[in-house]
Structure formats: structure tokens, C-alpha cells
Amino acid sequence: MAMPTRAERSRVVTVDGRSLRVLVSEPLARYTTFRIGGPADFLVRASDRATLESALIWAEREGLPVTVIGGGSNLLVRDGGIRGLVIVFRAPGESVGELATAAQDDGSVLVTLPATAPLSWVGHWASEHGLAGMEWAAGLPGVVGGAVVNNAGAHGGEIGHVIVDLELYDLPSRRLVRWTREQLAPRYRMTALKALSQPRSLVVLGARLRLLRDDPARLLAFAEEHARWRRMHQPTGPCAGSVFTNPPGTYAGYLIEQAGLKGFRIGQMAVSERHANFFVNLGGATAREALALIEAVQERVAERFGIVLQPEIEIIGES
Ligand SMILES: Cc1cc2nc3c(=O)[nH]c(=O)nc-3n(C[C@H](O)[C@H](O)[C@H](O)COP(=O)(O)OP(=O)(O)OC[C@H]3O[C@@H](n4cnc5c(N)ncnc54)[C@H](O)[C@@H]3O)c2cc1C
């Protein structure tokens, strides 16, 4: 029997007079950079706040738990997928348009970003406008919402350094709330939001950053150099960035490489030859294979160096 097409698996529901397209039993592999992940019971693609709100209201009406993802570039979704509604909250950079800015007396500028804005686009936009603090983000996948949760960073910079505050939607109270940087408590690839277990009750709607005035030519040169470095040193196939956080004083990639694991493979999942802390999906890999590879690498590195590597990627969904 032929598999139902996506059109056959989608339905349109009406929420407060607005139409909302809901995909049923939608494979999450389509929304993660690993190209891995079982089905979401229901999935809505939202690129603006109004669609997000309609989806949240619909989920509440149907009694469904809600998981919000952005670029899916820091996620390993298990093969059983995710129960309830998954909202993919992201938008193309061009649709974000000019960002709201407010100049401050101390030479800094407050920039208000929507959670849907692609991180790489933000890196280029800020550099072009002579605003320093986000140039490290050029070439990084994902969107602002996911970067805030993970406290993404590279080349010595991180989003937590420049966050002033966040606008969030609190699902249980259905109210907008504001979190200061102190409440987010950003540290190395971790925040108070990431520490909450999924499905979380808070959705990031936007972030305010404090950026410093600088020379656009200098910032653009940095941004381009960072993006070029990525193209040269990181794999291009389906992956999810660094699998493990760096242990204090050393690098996870170095330990994996020294343990002789470059190219080591389980099923269709392999340790990248280019960067040992990146695992690549060689085509059709499952989460089960990815998890087996993670475990095997942890064991071999622990045997050799006595260090247990901790995942940086977030593992969610049902097995
Ligand atoms: C090739 C490659 C290179 C990478 N290099 C780096 C790097 O140098 N540095 C680095 O830090 N990371 C890196 N990453 C990982 C990743 O790109 C970043 O962590 C990115 O910021 C994650 O954003 P995302 O939108 O993809 O988040 P997702 O993976 O979609 O989600 C991450 C988390 O955020 C939550 N989330 C997403 N949006 C929202 C929202 N609006 N409200 C509430 N919760 C939300 C999700 O539920 C999940 O918990 C890399 C990934 C790849 C594929």
C-alpha cells in the first residue's frame, strides 16, 4: 500500500478565525540537521508570532504537550519521535527585515531580535551595521531561540555575553514574561532554560542584545574569516555540531582523535574524519545508531583518559 503523502497527512484547523496547517505524523528527520528523528504526532511550521500563538491555542484545546524547536541543529530526536505537537519556530533571514535598534548613551546599541531569526544572518547583519558582539555567529546554523537555550557560541564569543533580556511565553499562565540575563544564567553551552526538562513550559519569543559600535569593515572581515574557518574544518554532511562539550582544560575532539576513533562507525553513523567531535549521518542513520556511537565513544575515551564526555547535543523524544 502506498504511504500517504504529506498533503494527505495534513489538515487545516481553524483557531480564532485563523487557518492553521497541522501536519500529522510528520517525520522529524526533515527538521533536524542530523536528518534523524521519528515522527511528531502533530507538527506546525510557524515563522511568525501569530501562527505560533494559534498553534499554542490549538494544542491547549486538544490537550497536547508542546515542544518548540528552531533550526534542529543541536538535537538528536529518538526514533520513536515526539508525542503531542511540535512547533518548528524559524524564519528565513530575508523575512526578518530590519531589526529594532535603540542607541544608548554609552556607545552601545540595543537590538531586539525575534526568536525565529537565523543566527548566521544575525552575525552578518550586525557586522554590516557596525555592531560588535555577534560576528562569531556567521556560518552557524540554527536560530536565535535555539541559540539562547543552548547559549551558543564560537571563537571566544557567545550569545550569553550580549543578552540583556528575553521575551518569553509562559504556557501555563498564557502570559508574556521577561527574563533578565541573570535569570537565564548562561554558562558554557548551558542555561536555566536548557536545564528544564522537555516539554518545557516556556517559549522564547525574542531577545534583546547589547552590541557595541565598531568598524563594519573590521567586523565583516572577522565574520567572513569565521565562516571560512567552518567551511574548512567542519564536515559538510548531515551532523549536529559538537556532540560533546569540551571537558575543562582540553578538547573533546582531541580526546576522541587520540583514542583512534576518527572514522569509527556504527551502522550509518560515523565519527567525522574532519573533526572528531562531529558525528555524521552517512545516509539513513537511526537515532539508535547515533546513541550507540555516542556510548561507544564515551567508553573508549573514558578507558583511555579517565574522562567521561558529556553530550552537548540535546537528546529528546521516545525510543
Ligand atoms: C555544522 C554545525 C556547527 C555547529 N557549530 C556550533 C558552534 O560553533 N557553537 C555552538 O554553540 N553550536 C554549534 N552548533 C550547534 C547549533 O547550531 C547551535 O547550538 C544552535 O544555536 C542551535 O539552534 P537551533 O535553532 O538549531 O536549536 P534547536 O536544535 O532547534 O533547539 C535547541 C534547543 O532549543 C529549544 N528551542 C529552540 N527554539 C526555541 C524557542 N523559540 N523557545 C523555546 N525553546 C526553543 C529546543 O527545544 C531545544 O531544547 C553547530 C551545529 C552544526 C550543525
Tab-separated table of C-alpha atoms and ligand atoms in Angstrom:
chain	number	residue	atom	x	y	z
A	1	MET	CA	0.000	0.000	0.000
A	2	ALA	CA	1.362	3.468	-0.888
A	3	MET	CA	2.461	5.696	2.012
A	4	PRO	CA	0.167	8.708	2.449
A	5	THR	CA	1.680	11.896	1.019
A	6	ARG	CA	2.354	14.940	3.175
A	7	ALA	CA	-0.741	16.635	1.683
A	8	GLU	CA	-2.848	13.646	2.704
A	9	ARG	CA	-1.344	13.764	6.184
A	10	SER	CA	-2.017	17.468	6.709
A	11	ARG	CA	-5.193	19.118	7.856
A	12	VAL	CA	-6.290	22.681	8.256
A	13	VAL	CA	-7.847	23.675	11.573
A	14	THR	CA	-9.424	26.996	12.482
A	15	VAL	CA	-8.253	28.837	15.583
A	16	ASP	CA	-9.953	32.150	16.468
A	17	GLY	CA	-10.856	32.624	12.809
A	18	ARG	CA	-7.315	31.893	11.567
A	19	SER	CA	-6.409	28.853	9.472
A	20	LEU	CA	-3.600	26.675	10.759
A	21	ARG	CA	-1.981	23.851	8.779
A	22	VAL	CA	-1.234	20.878	11.005
A	23	LEU	CA	0.933	18.023	9.691
A	24	VAL	CA	0.065	14.641	11.148
A	25	SER	CA	2.683	12.006	11.942
A	26	GLU	CA	5.406	14.186	10.405
A	27	PRO	CA	8.973	12.737	10.375
A	28	LEU	CA	11.246	14.969	12.450
A	29	ALA	CA	14.240	13.865	10.377
A	30	ARG	CA	13.038	16.575	7.967
A	31	TYR	CA	13.633	19.270	10.596
A	32	THR	CA	16.957	18.275	12.172
A	33	THR	CA	20.412	18.845	10.689
A	34	PHE	CA	21.291	15.234	11.661
A	35	ARG	CA	18.435	14.166	9.323
A	36	ILE	CA	17.399	11.805	12.118
A	37	GLY	CA	14.197	11.635	14.152
A	38	GLY	CA	10.937	9.700	14.335
A	39	PRO	CA	7.522	11.306	13.810
A	40	ALA	CA	5.878	14.141	15.682
A	41	ASP	CA	2.223	13.276	16.338
A	42	PHE	CA	1.414	16.763	15.045
A	43	LEU	CA	3.664	19.465	13.628
A	44	VAL	CA	3.140	23.132	12.785
A	45	ARG	CA	5.666	25.293	10.963
A	46	ALA	CA	5.469	28.815	12.385
A	47	SER	CA	7.556	31.682	11.058
A	48	ASP	CA	5.715	34.432	12.918
A	49	ARG	CA	4.231	35.077	16.312
A	50	ALA	CA	0.591	34.944	15.177
A	51	THR	CA	0.992	31.400	13.795
A	52	LEU	CA	2.865	30.351	16.936
A	53	GLU	CA	0.036	31.691	19.115
A	54	SER	CA	-2.623	29.897	17.037
A	55	ALA	CA	-0.654	26.646	17.347
A	56	LEU	CA	-0.338	27.072	21.127
A	57	ILE	CA	-4.073	27.734	21.476
A	58	TRP	CA	-4.883	24.695	19.300
A	59	ALA	CA	-2.594	22.467	21.385
A	60	GLU	CA	-4.229	23.665	24.581
A	61	ARG	CA	-7.693	22.995	23.119
A	62	GLU	CA	-6.601	19.462	22.149
A	63	GLY	CA	-4.768	18.834	25.437
A	64	LEU	CA	-1.432	18.241	23.676
A	65	PRO	CA	2.036	18.766	25.150
A	66	VAL	CA	4.092	21.251	23.089
A	67	THR	CA	7.753	21.022	22.081
A	68	VAL	CA	9.255	24.022	20.283
A	69	ILE	CA	12.320	23.610	18.100
A	70	GLY	CA	14.230	26.069	15.911
A	71	GLY	CA	16.816	25.020	13.335
A	72	GLY	CA	17.054	21.499	14.795
A	73	SER	CA	20.851	21.821	14.709
A	74	ASN	CA	21.559	20.832	18.307
A	75	LEU	CA	19.103	17.953	18.553
A	76	LEU	CA	19.138	14.185	18.370
A	77	VAL	CA	15.491	13.097	18.180
A	78	ARG	CA	14.992	9.438	19.053
A	79	ASP	CA	13.401	7.064	16.527
A	80	GLY	CA	10.036	6.925	18.348
A	81	GLY	CA	9.551	10.643	17.711
A	82	ILE	CA	7.755	13.171	19.902
A	83	ARG	CA	4.247	12.917	21.352
A	84	GLY	CA	1.912	15.870	21.098
A	85	LEU	CA	2.581	18.974	18.996
A	86	VAL	CA	5.988	20.043	17.724
A	87	ILE	CA	6.234	23.668	16.597
A	88	VAL	CA	9.117	24.451	14.257
A	89	PHE	CA	9.665	28.152	15.008
A	90	ARG	CA	12.032	29.623	12.445
A	91	ALA	CA	12.047	32.012	9.502
A	92	PRO	CA	14.368	32.875	6.613
A	93	GLY	CA	16.696	35.815	7.312
A	94	GLU	CA	15.246	37.927	4.494
A	95	SER	CA	11.817	37.797	6.131
A	96	VAL	CA	13.139	39.151	9.421
A	97	GLY	CA	13.792	42.539	7.808
A	98	GLU	CA	15.402	45.434	9.661
A	99	LEU	CA	15.707	44.785	13.378
A	100	ALA	CA	14.551	47.200	16.071
A	101	THR	CA	17.527	49.116	17.442
A	102	ALA	CA	17.920	51.729	20.183
A	103	ALA	CA	21.133	53.713	20.585
A	104	GLN	CA	22.408	54.109	24.159
A	105	ASP	CA	24.421	56.945	25.672
A	106	ASP	CA	27.392	54.681	26.396
A	107	GLY	CA	28.018	53.944	22.681
A	108	SER	CA	26.219	50.619	22.736
A	109	VAL	CA	23.057	49.729	20.792
A	110	LEU	CA	20.153	47.590	21.995
A	111	VAL	CA	18.982	45.236	19.243
A	112	THR	CA	15.689	43.357	19.517
A	113	LEU	CA	15.773	40.020	17.683
A	114	PRO	CA	12.886	37.638	17.015
A	115	ALA	CA	13.492	34.027	18.141
A	116	THR	CA	12.968	32.954	14.512
A	117	ALA	CA	15.963	34.888	13.109
A	118	PRO	CA	18.759	32.675	11.697
A	119	LEU	CA	21.901	33.036	13.783
A	120	SER	CA	24.228	33.300	10.791
A	121	TRP	CA	22.053	36.047	9.312
A	122	VAL	CA	22.234	37.934	12.634
A	123	GLY	CA	26.058	37.624	12.575
A	124	HIS	CA	26.218	39.201	9.101
A	125	TRP	CA	23.519	41.801	9.782
A	126	ALA	CA	25.189	43.058	12.968
A	127	SER	CA	28.618	43.196	11.294
A	128	GLU	CA	27.290	45.097	8.289
A	129	HIS	CA	25.676	47.611	10.640
A	130	GLY	CA	28.923	48.117	12.579
A	131	LEU	CA	27.615	46.370	15.715
A	132	ALA	CA	30.118	44.144	17.527
A	133	GLY	CA	29.302	41.074	19.653
A	134	MET	CA	27.697	38.633	17.200
A	135	GLU	CA	30.293	38.352	14.398
A	136	TRP	CA	31.245	34.853	15.689
A	137	ALA	CA	27.790	33.629	14.610
A	138	ALA	CA	28.428	33.968	10.845
A	139	GLY	CA	28.175	30.490	9.324
A	140	LEU	CA	26.496	28.905	12.381
A	141	PRO	CA	23.255	27.011	11.778
A	142	GLY	CA	20.138	27.433	13.924
A	143	VAL	CA	18.041	30.398	15.015
A	144	VAL	CA	18.086	32.843	17.910
A	145	GLY	CA	15.567	30.811	20.002
A	146	GLY	CA	17.764	27.695	19.970
A	147	ALA	CA	20.954	29.745	20.436
A	148	VAL	CA	19.504	31.366	23.563
A	149	VAL	CA	18.515	27.987	25.052
A	150	ASN	CA	21.935	26.457	24.316
A	151	ASN	CA	23.977	29.624	24.914
A	152	ALA	CA	25.565	29.062	21.521
A	153	GLY	CA	28.985	30.496	20.905
A	154	ALA	CA	32.217	30.178	18.966
A	155	HIS	CA	35.640	31.789	18.530
A	156	GLY	CA	35.541	33.198	22.086
A	157	GLY	CA	32.088	34.820	21.743
A	158	GLU	CA	28.715	33.570	22.932
A	159	ILE	CA	25.184	34.904	22.844
A	160	GLY	CA	25.037	34.929	26.658
A	161	HIS	CA	27.732	37.637	26.716
A	162	VAL	CA	25.466	40.137	24.957
A	163	ILE	CA	21.938	39.206	26.099
A	164	VAL	CA	20.182	41.921	28.100
A	165	ASP	CA	16.838	40.165	28.480
A	166	LEU	CA	14.373	37.789	26.829
A	167	GLU	CA	10.711	37.852	25.990
A	168	LEU	CA	9.064	34.512	26.702
A	169	TYR	CA	5.617	32.996	26.517
A	170	ASP	CA	4.702	31.120	29.679
A	171	LEU	CA	2.379	28.301	28.603
A	172	PRO	CA	0.609	27.507	31.904
A	173	SER	CA	-0.292	31.145	32.672
A	174	ARG	CA	-0.629	32.118	28.957
A	175	ARG	CA	1.287	35.295	29.760
A	176	LEU	CA	4.269	37.068	28.312
A	177	VAL	CA	7.137	37.173	30.758
A	178	ARG	CA	10.551	38.835	30.684
A	179	TRP	CA	13.710	37.138	31.883
A	180	THR	CA	16.885	39.010	32.625
A	181	ARG	CA	20.267	37.655	31.638
A	182	GLU	CA	20.765	36.721	35.309
A	183	GLN	CA	17.637	34.533	35.230
A	184	LEU	CA	18.833	32.823	32.052
A	185	ALA	CA	22.159	32.184	33.838
A	186	PRO	CA	24.158	31.444	30.654
A	187	ARG	CA	27.295	29.364	31.075
A	188	TYR	CA	29.265	27.102	28.733
A	189	ARG	CA	26.581	25.637	26.380
A	190	MET	CA	24.053	25.643	29.225
A	191	THR	CA	21.285	27.905	30.547
A	192	ALA	CA	18.447	27.742	33.056
A	193	LEU	CA	16.129	27.076	30.065
A	194	LYS	CA	18.164	24.132	28.749
A	195	ALA	CA	18.238	22.674	32.289
A	196	LEU	CA	14.411	22.380	32.262
A	197	SER	CA	13.213	19.009	31.010
A	198	GLN	CA	11.206	18.777	27.767
A	199	PRO	CA	8.446	19.558	27.008
A	200	ARG	CA	9.182	22.960	28.522
A	201	SER	CA	6.577	25.467	29.650
A	202	LEU	CA	8.430	28.491	28.233
A	203	VAL	CA	8.766	29.561	24.609
A	204	VAL	CA	11.397	32.122	23.625
A	205	LEU	CA	9.795	34.861	21.507
A	206	GLY	CA	12.724	37.227	21.256
A	207	ALA	CA	15.921	38.515	22.792
A	208	ARG	CA	17.407	41.938	23.383
A	209	LEU	CA	21.162	42.180	22.872
A	210	ARG	CA	23.574	44.935	23.787
A	211	LEU	CA	26.074	45.360	20.915
A	212	LEU	CA	28.954	47.823	20.703
A	213	ARG	CA	29.633	50.251	17.872
A	214	ASP	CA	32.631	49.201	15.796
A	215	ASP	CA	34.034	49.410	12.292
A	216	PRO	CA	31.793	47.447	9.835
A	217	ALA	CA	34.754	46.539	7.571
A	218	ARG	CA	36.663	45.038	10.519
A	219	LEU	CA	33.607	43.125	11.764
A	220	LEU	CA	32.733	41.808	8.307
A	221	ALA	CA	36.325	40.605	7.877
A	222	PHE	CA	36.039	38.697	11.196
A	223	ALA	CA	32.632	37.268	10.236
A	224	GLU	CA	33.930	36.082	6.864
A	225	GLU	CA	37.064	34.599	8.429
A	226	HIS	CA	34.966	32.647	10.977
A	227	ALA	CA	32.608	31.376	8.279
A	228	ARG	CA	35.594	30.337	6.100
A	229	TRP	CA	37.193	28.515	9.054
A	230	ARG	CA	33.977	26.498	9.485
A	231	ARG	CA	33.869	25.540	5.822
A	232	MET	CA	37.468	24.295	6.057
A	233	HIS	CA	37.367	22.468	9.412
A	234	GLN	CA	33.853	21.115	9.808
A	235	PRO	CA	32.087	18.346	7.903
A	236	THR	CA	29.516	19.338	5.335
A	237	GLY	CA	27.259	16.253	5.632
A	238	PRO	CA	24.262	15.901	7.988
A	239	CYS	CA	25.509	16.487	11.551
A	240	ALA	CA	24.597	18.451	14.661
A	241	GLY	CA	27.765	20.319	15.550
A	242	SER	CA	29.825	19.299	18.574
A	243	VAL	CA	28.445	16.099	20.066
A	244	PHE	CA	30.196	16.572	23.425
A	245	THR	CA	31.123	19.616	25.483
A	246	ASN	CA	34.837	20.210	25.983
A	247	PRO	CA	35.993	18.932	29.392
A	248	PRO	CA	37.864	21.532	31.494
A	249	GLY	CA	41.339	22.169	30.075
A	250	THR	CA	41.048	20.000	26.972
A	251	TYR	CA	39.023	19.396	23.819
A	252	ALA	CA	36.546	16.565	23.275
A	253	GLY	CA	37.634	16.338	19.597
A	254	TYR	CA	41.303	15.941	20.593
A	255	LEU	CA	40.491	13.125	23.084
A	256	ILE	CA	38.331	11.282	20.526
A	257	GLU	CA	41.036	11.606	17.879
A	258	GLN	CA	43.766	10.441	20.314
A	259	ALA	CA	41.593	7.423	21.184
A	260	GLY	CA	41.891	6.485	17.483
A	261	LEU	CA	38.217	6.978	16.771
A	262	LYS	CA	38.243	9.237	13.693
A	263	GLY	CA	36.145	7.446	11.087
A	264	PHE	CA	34.848	4.928	13.673
A	265	ARG	CA	31.369	3.915	12.629
A	266	ILE	CA	28.252	2.131	13.886
A	267	GLY	CA	25.743	1.408	11.132
A	268	GLN	CA	25.341	4.599	9.105
A	269	MET	CA	26.654	6.890	11.835
A	270	ALA	CA	30.338	7.805	11.872
A	271	VAL	CA	32.845	9.968	13.738
A	272	SER	CA	33.817	12.620	11.193
A	273	GLU	CA	37.274	12.315	9.606
A	274	ARG	CA	37.427	16.114	9.517
A	275	HIS	CA	36.534	16.928	13.122
A	276	ALA	CA	36.324	14.102	15.673
A	277	ASN	CA	33.726	15.856	17.864
A	278	PHE	CA	31.290	15.870	14.931
A	279	PHE	CA	29.341	12.711	14.066
A	280	VAL	CA	27.947	12.413	10.568
A	281	ASN	CA	24.927	10.614	9.198
A	282	LEU	CA	26.252	8.731	6.155
A	283	GLY	CA	22.690	8.261	4.873
A	284	GLY	CA	19.654	6.775	6.580
A	285	ALA	CA	21.231	6.542	10.070
A	286	THR	CA	18.890	5.984	13.008
A	287	ALA	CA	18.931	7.615	16.445
A	288	ARG	CA	19.646	4.167	17.841
A	289	GLU	CA	22.889	4.049	15.841
A	290	ALA	CA	23.787	7.599	16.876
A	291	LEU	CA	23.201	6.770	20.545
A	292	ALA	CA	25.254	3.568	20.251
A	293	LEU	CA	28.108	5.585	18.716
A	294	ILE	CA	27.885	8.206	21.472
A	295	GLU	CA	28.078	5.470	24.116
A	296	ALA	CA	30.939	3.637	22.405
A	297	VAL	CA	32.990	6.848	22.083
A	298	GLN	CA	32.291	7.755	25.722
A	299	GLU	CA	33.505	4.298	26.817
A	300	ARG	CA	36.687	4.340	24.707
A	301	VAL	CA	37.643	7.867	25.808
A	302	ALA	CA	36.906	7.016	29.464
A	303	GLU	CA	39.065	3.862	29.223
A	304	ARG	CA	41.965	5.768	27.669
A	305	PHE	CA	41.839	9.093	29.565
A	306	GLY	CA	39.526	8.529	32.559
A	307	ILE	CA	37.263	11.351	31.324
A	308	VAL	CA	33.543	10.791	30.717
A	309	LEU	CA	32.482	13.067	27.852
A	310	GLN	CA	29.129	14.810	28.351
A	311	PRO	CA	26.751	15.374	25.409
A	312	GLU	CA	26.381	18.937	24.209
A	313	ILE	CA	23.620	17.907	21.810
A	314	GLU	CA	20.199	17.506	23.352
A	315	ILE	CA	18.634	14.053	23.103
A	316	ILE	CA	14.840	14.165	23.034
A	317	GLY	CA	11.818	12.058	22.080
A	318	GLU	CA	10.862	8.439	22.589
A	319	SER	CA	12.958	5.411	21.707
B	1	LIG	C1	27.707	22.229	11.434
B	1	LIG	C2	27.312	22.721	12.807
B	1	LIG	C3	28.175	23.530	13.514
B	1	LIG	C4	27.818	23.994	14.794
B	1	LIG	N1	28.702	24.795	15.462
B	1	LIG	C5	28.345	25.285	16.675
B	1	LIG	C6	29.222	26.181	17.384
B	1	LIG	O1	30.302	26.527	16.921
B	1	LIG	N2	28.816	26.642	18.582
B	1	LIG	C7	27.608	26.305	19.135
B	1	LIG	O2	27.287	26.793	20.223
B	1	LIG	N3	26.778	25.473	18.495
B	1	LIG	C8	27.096	24.963	17.292
B	1	LIG	N4	26.241	24.107	16.635
B	1	LIG	C9	25.002	23.705	17.305
B	1	LIG	C10	23.826	24.616	16.995
B	1	LIG	O3	23.946	25.173	15.718
B	1	LIG	C11	23.605	25.749	17.986
B	1	LIG	O4	23.575	25.297	19.310
B	1	LIG	C12	22.312	26.499	17.651
B	1	LIG	O5	22.311	27.714	18.322
B	1	LIG	C13	21.051	25.729	17.996
B	1	LIG	O6	19.959	26.443	17.445
B	1	LIG	P1	18.704	25.722	16.791
B	1	LIG	O7	17.760	26.798	16.392
B	1	LIG	O8	19.114	24.778	15.742
B	1	LIG	O9	18.143	24.954	18.057
B	1	LIG	P2	17.406	23.545	18.076
B	1	LIG	O10	18.405	22.475	17.870
B	1	LIG	O11	16.205	23.566	17.214
B	1	LIG	O12	16.925	23.534	19.605
B	1	LIG	C14	17.852	23.582	20.657
B	1	LIG	C15	17.052	23.725	21.951
B	1	LIG	O13	16.378	24.973	21.966
B	1	LIG	C16	14.971	24.788	22.134
B	1	LIG	N5	14.317	25.850	21.378
B	1	LIG	C17	14.534	26.222	20.096
B	1	LIG	N6	13.797	27.317	19.797
B	1	LIG	C18	13.094	27.633	20.932
B	1	LIG	C19	12.174	28.659	21.265
B	1	LIG	N7	11.799	29.619	20.407
B	1	LIG	N8	11.636	28.656	22.515
B	1	LIG	C20	11.995	27.708	23.418
B	1	LIG	N9	12.882	26.729	23.156
B	1	LIG	C21	13.417	26.695	21.920
B	1	LIG	C22	14.694	23.380	21.647
B	1	LIG	O14	13.541	22.835	22.255
B	1	LIG	C23	15.960	22.687	22.125
B	1	LIG	O15	15.847	22.458	23.513
B	1	LIG	C24	26.571	23.636	15.363
B	1	LIG	C25	25.688	22.812	14.626
B	1	LIG	C26	26.059	22.363	13.358
B	1	LIG	C27	25.082	21.515	12.599
